[in-house]
Amino acid sequence: MSSAFPEIYLVRHGETEWSLSGRHTGRSDIPLTANGEAAARQVGPRLADKRFTAVWSSPSQRARNTCELSGFGAGAIVKDDLAEWDYGAYEGITTKEILATRPGWQLFRDGCPKGEAARDVGARADRIISELQQANAPILIFSSSHFLRVLGARWLGLSPTDGARFILDTSSISVLGYEHDLTEPVIRRWNGI
């Protein structure tokens, strides 16, 4: 179902060795795997009938390369606020490893030592949402899982911690939009593969 209102397309970057192994990849600049590159090339055809006023990307090479390989790299604008969650001391570590030393830990509830808490990521997501609302146009965004999950929660007016309730696969496409008017933000599609 199409909408008369602007739609915001969200693309999670393609697979990396760390996303494949479950290692927290915030600020480490890990490249796409061969499978990740192949999946990124398939994003373009999936969006072939869409037109965007702007394309925004996280500064990470995994997001920028996904953007480029999907055919949307020309003119893409890198926005620092689209960066993945800063995992601080948990960078490069799996959830299983963290739980071995910190039983009961949950990223969205507890955040990361020397890194960001959900409210920090939520503040960045709120700035992006403000820019999207000001643009009032169809925009394509390339970023990472946990940031995009918080962005989806904040789009709906939920707490940043509610991003825990959403999941995103690599190279997935999601769509934010509106229902009856611009005061009714909705998720039109989520985690499309």
Short mmCIF file of C-alpha atoms in Angstrom, two decimals:
data_model
loop_
_atom_site.label_atom_id
_atom_site.label_comp_id
_atom_site.label_asym_id
_atom_site.label_seq_id
_atom_site.Cartn_x
_atom_site.Cartn_y
_atom_site.Cartn_z
CA MET A 1 0.00 0.00 0.00
CA SER A 2 1.49 3.33 -1.00
CA SER A 3 1.24 6.46 1.06
CA ALA A 4 0.59 10.10 0.19
CA PHE A 5 3.12 11.03 2.88
CA PRO A 6 6.92 10.77 2.77
CA GLU A 7 8.37 7.38 3.56
CA ILE A 8 11.77 6.84 5.15
CA TYR A 9 13.56 3.69 4.04
CA LEU A 10 16.04 2.14 6.46
CA VAL A 11 18.69 -0.32 5.27
CA ARG A 12 20.82 -2.27 7.69
CA HIS A 13 24.32 -2.82 6.33
CA GLY A 14 25.37 -6.14 4.82
CA GLU A 15 26.99 -8.97 6.73
CA THR A 16 30.41 -8.53 8.33
CA GLU A 17 32.55 -11.14 10.07
CA TRP A 18 31.56 -9.60 13.39
CA SER A 19 27.82 -9.45 12.66
CA LEU A 20 28.05 -13.10 11.58
CA SER A 21 29.76 -14.11 14.84
CA GLY A 22 27.60 -11.90 17.08
CA ARG A 23 30.41 -9.59 18.17
CA HIS A 24 29.29 -6.09 19.13
CA THR A 25 30.41 -3.83 16.29
CA GLY A 26 29.96 -0.19 17.18
CA ARG A 27 32.84 2.03 16.20
CA SER A 28 35.21 -0.66 14.84
CA ASP A 29 35.34 -0.29 11.09
CA ILE A 30 34.79 -3.87 9.95
CA PRO A 31 34.39 -4.50 6.20
CA LEU A 32 31.59 -6.46 4.57
CA THR A 33 32.11 -10.15 3.89
CA ALA A 34 31.78 -11.46 0.31
CA ASN A 35 28.23 -12.52 1.25
CA GLY A 36 27.60 -9.06 2.67
CA GLU A 37 28.75 -7.44 -0.56
CA ALA A 38 26.54 -9.74 -2.63
CA ALA A 39 23.51 -8.97 -0.43
CA ALA A 40 24.24 -5.23 -0.63
CA ARG A 41 24.16 -5.46 -4.45
CA GLN A 42 20.64 -6.92 -4.14
CA VAL A 43 19.33 -3.93 -2.16
CA GLY A 44 19.32 -1.70 -5.26
CA PRO A 45 17.02 -3.91 -7.33
CA ARG A 46 14.66 -4.20 -4.35
CA LEU A 47 14.37 -0.39 -4.33
CA ALA A 48 14.43 0.13 -8.11
CA ASP A 49 10.95 1.68 -8.27
CA LYS A 50 11.59 4.11 -5.38
CA ARG A 51 12.76 7.72 -5.66
CA PHE A 52 14.53 9.47 -2.81
CA THR A 53 15.19 13.15 -2.24
CA ALA A 54 18.29 12.29 -0.23
CA VAL A 55 20.43 9.34 0.81
CA TRP A 56 22.04 9.38 4.26
CA SER A 57 24.64 6.99 5.62
CA SER A 58 26.36 6.17 8.85
CA PRO A 59 30.09 6.97 8.74
CA SER A 60 31.00 3.26 9.07
CA GLN A 61 32.52 1.61 6.01
CA ARG A 62 30.01 -1.26 6.31
CA ALA A 63 27.10 1.16 5.91
CA ARG A 64 28.82 3.31 3.26
CA ASN A 65 29.84 0.24 1.26
CA THR A 66 26.33 -1.19 1.45
CA CYS A 67 25.06 2.17 0.17
CA GLU A 68 27.62 2.22 -2.66
CA LEU A 69 27.14 -1.41 -3.71
CA SER A 70 23.37 -0.97 -3.76
CA GLY A 71 23.75 1.84 -6.27
CA PHE A 72 22.91 4.78 -4.00
CA GLY A 73 26.41 6.01 -3.18
CA ALA A 74 26.49 9.00 -5.54
CA GLY A 75 25.60 12.05 -3.49
CA ALA A 76 25.08 10.12 -0.25
CA ILE A 77 25.48 12.31 2.83
CA VAL A 78 27.38 10.88 5.81
CA LYS A 79 25.77 11.78 9.12
CA ASP A 80 27.64 11.09 12.34
CA ASP A 81 24.37 10.72 14.27
CA LEU A 82 23.63 7.57 12.22
CA ALA A 83 26.64 5.76 13.73
CA GLU A 84 26.03 2.47 15.51
CA TRP A 85 25.74 2.31 19.31
CA ASP A 86 29.10 2.98 20.99
CA TYR A 87 29.70 -0.28 22.88
CA GLY A 88 32.71 1.06 24.77
CA ALA A 89 34.30 -1.73 26.80
CA TYR A 90 32.01 -4.28 25.09
CA GLU A 91 33.25 -3.54 21.57
CA GLY A 92 34.14 -6.77 19.77
CA ILE A 93 32.66 -8.97 22.51
CA THR A 94 29.64 -11.27 22.13
CA THR A 95 26.60 -11.12 24.40
CA LYS A 96 27.46 -14.62 25.65
CA GLU A 97 30.91 -13.41 26.72
CA ILE A 98 29.46 -10.35 28.45
CA LEU A 99 26.89 -12.46 30.32
CA ALA A 100 29.68 -14.71 31.62
CA THR A 101 31.08 -11.76 33.60
CA ARG A 102 27.88 -9.72 34.01
CA PRO A 103 24.90 -12.07 34.41
CA GLY A 104 21.55 -10.59 33.42
CA TRP A 105 23.05 -7.80 31.31
CA GLN A 106 20.82 -6.35 28.59
CA LEU A 107 22.15 -3.79 26.13
CA PHE A 108 19.02 -1.67 25.86
CA ARG A 109 18.47 -1.58 29.63
CA ASP A 110 22.06 -1.42 30.89
CA GLY A 111 24.11 0.21 28.15
CA CYS A 112 27.87 -0.26 27.99
CA PRO A 113 30.69 0.80 30.30
CA LYS A 114 32.75 3.56 28.65
CA GLY A 115 30.15 3.58 25.86
CA GLU A 116 26.58 4.74 25.31
CA ALA A 117 23.35 4.12 27.17
CA ALA A 118 20.02 3.82 25.33
CA ARG A 119 19.20 7.45 26.16
CA ASP A 120 22.40 8.58 24.38
CA VAL A 121 21.52 6.64 21.24
CA GLY A 122 17.95 7.93 21.57
CA ALA A 123 19.18 11.53 21.60
CA ARG A 124 21.02 10.92 18.32
CA ALA A 125 17.92 9.24 16.86
CA ASP A 126 15.79 12.22 17.92
CA ARG A 127 18.13 14.58 16.04
CA ILE A 128 17.81 12.43 12.91
CA ILE A 129 14.02 12.36 13.27
CA SER A 130 13.97 16.14 13.57
CA GLU A 131 15.93 16.41 10.33
CA LEU A 132 13.59 13.94 8.63
CA GLN A 133 10.54 15.90 9.74
CA GLN A 134 12.07 19.16 8.51
CA ALA A 135 12.91 17.59 5.15
CA ASN A 136 9.37 16.18 4.80
CA ALA A 137 10.59 14.07 1.87
CA PRO A 138 11.39 10.45 1.01
CA ILE A 139 14.87 9.66 2.36
CA LEU A 140 16.95 6.48 2.25
CA ILE A 141 19.13 5.71 5.29
CA PHE A 142 21.97 3.19 5.64
CA SER A 143 23.06 2.33 9.17
CA SER A 144 23.44 -0.47 11.73
CA SER A 145 21.06 -2.68 13.67
CA HIS A 146 20.94 -1.29 17.19
CA PHE A 147 20.88 2.33 16.07
CA LEU A 148 18.08 1.65 13.58
CA ARG A 149 16.12 -0.24 16.23
CA VAL A 150 16.29 2.79 18.53
CA LEU A 151 15.37 5.05 15.59
CA GLY A 152 12.27 2.92 14.94
CA ALA A 153 11.25 3.11 18.59
CA ARG A 154 11.74 6.86 18.77
CA TRP A 155 9.86 7.36 15.47
CA LEU A 156 6.84 5.86 17.24
CA GLY A 157 7.38 8.01 20.35
CA LEU A 158 8.55 5.02 22.40
CA SER A 159 11.46 4.96 24.82
CA PRO A 160 14.88 4.21 23.28
CA THR A 161 14.91 1.05 25.41
CA ASP A 162 11.92 -0.22 23.42
CA GLY A 163 14.29 -0.70 20.49
CA ALA A 164 14.96 -4.05 22.16
CA ARG A 165 11.58 -5.18 20.86
CA PHE A 166 12.58 -4.84 17.21
CA ILE A 167 15.01 -7.05 15.29
CA LEU A 168 16.89 -6.38 12.06
CA ASP A 169 18.69 -8.81 9.79
CA THR A 170 21.68 -7.74 7.70
CA SER A 171 20.72 -6.09 4.39
CA SER A 172 17.10 -5.78 5.56
CA ILE A 173 14.85 -2.93 4.48
CA SER A 174 12.33 -1.23 6.77
CA VAL A 175 9.99 1.68 6.12
CA LEU A 176 8.90 4.46 8.45
CA GLY A 177 5.92 6.57 7.45
CA TYR A 178 2.61 8.02 8.51
CA GLU A 179 -0.98 6.83 8.64
CA HIS A 180 -3.66 9.54 8.30
CA ASP A 181 -1.47 12.63 8.57
CA LEU A 182 1.98 13.82 9.67
CA THR A 183 0.99 13.60 13.34
CA GLU A 184 0.60 9.80 13.12
CA PRO A 185 4.02 8.20 12.61
CA VAL A 186 3.92 4.45 11.96
CA ILE A 187 6.16 1.63 10.89
CA ARG A 188 4.90 0.66 7.46
CA ARG A 189 7.23 -2.34 7.05
CA TRP A 190 9.96 -3.85 9.22
CA ASN A 191 12.90 -6.18 8.60
CA GLY A 192 12.06 -6.93 4.97
CA ILE A 193 14.51 -9.37 3.48
#
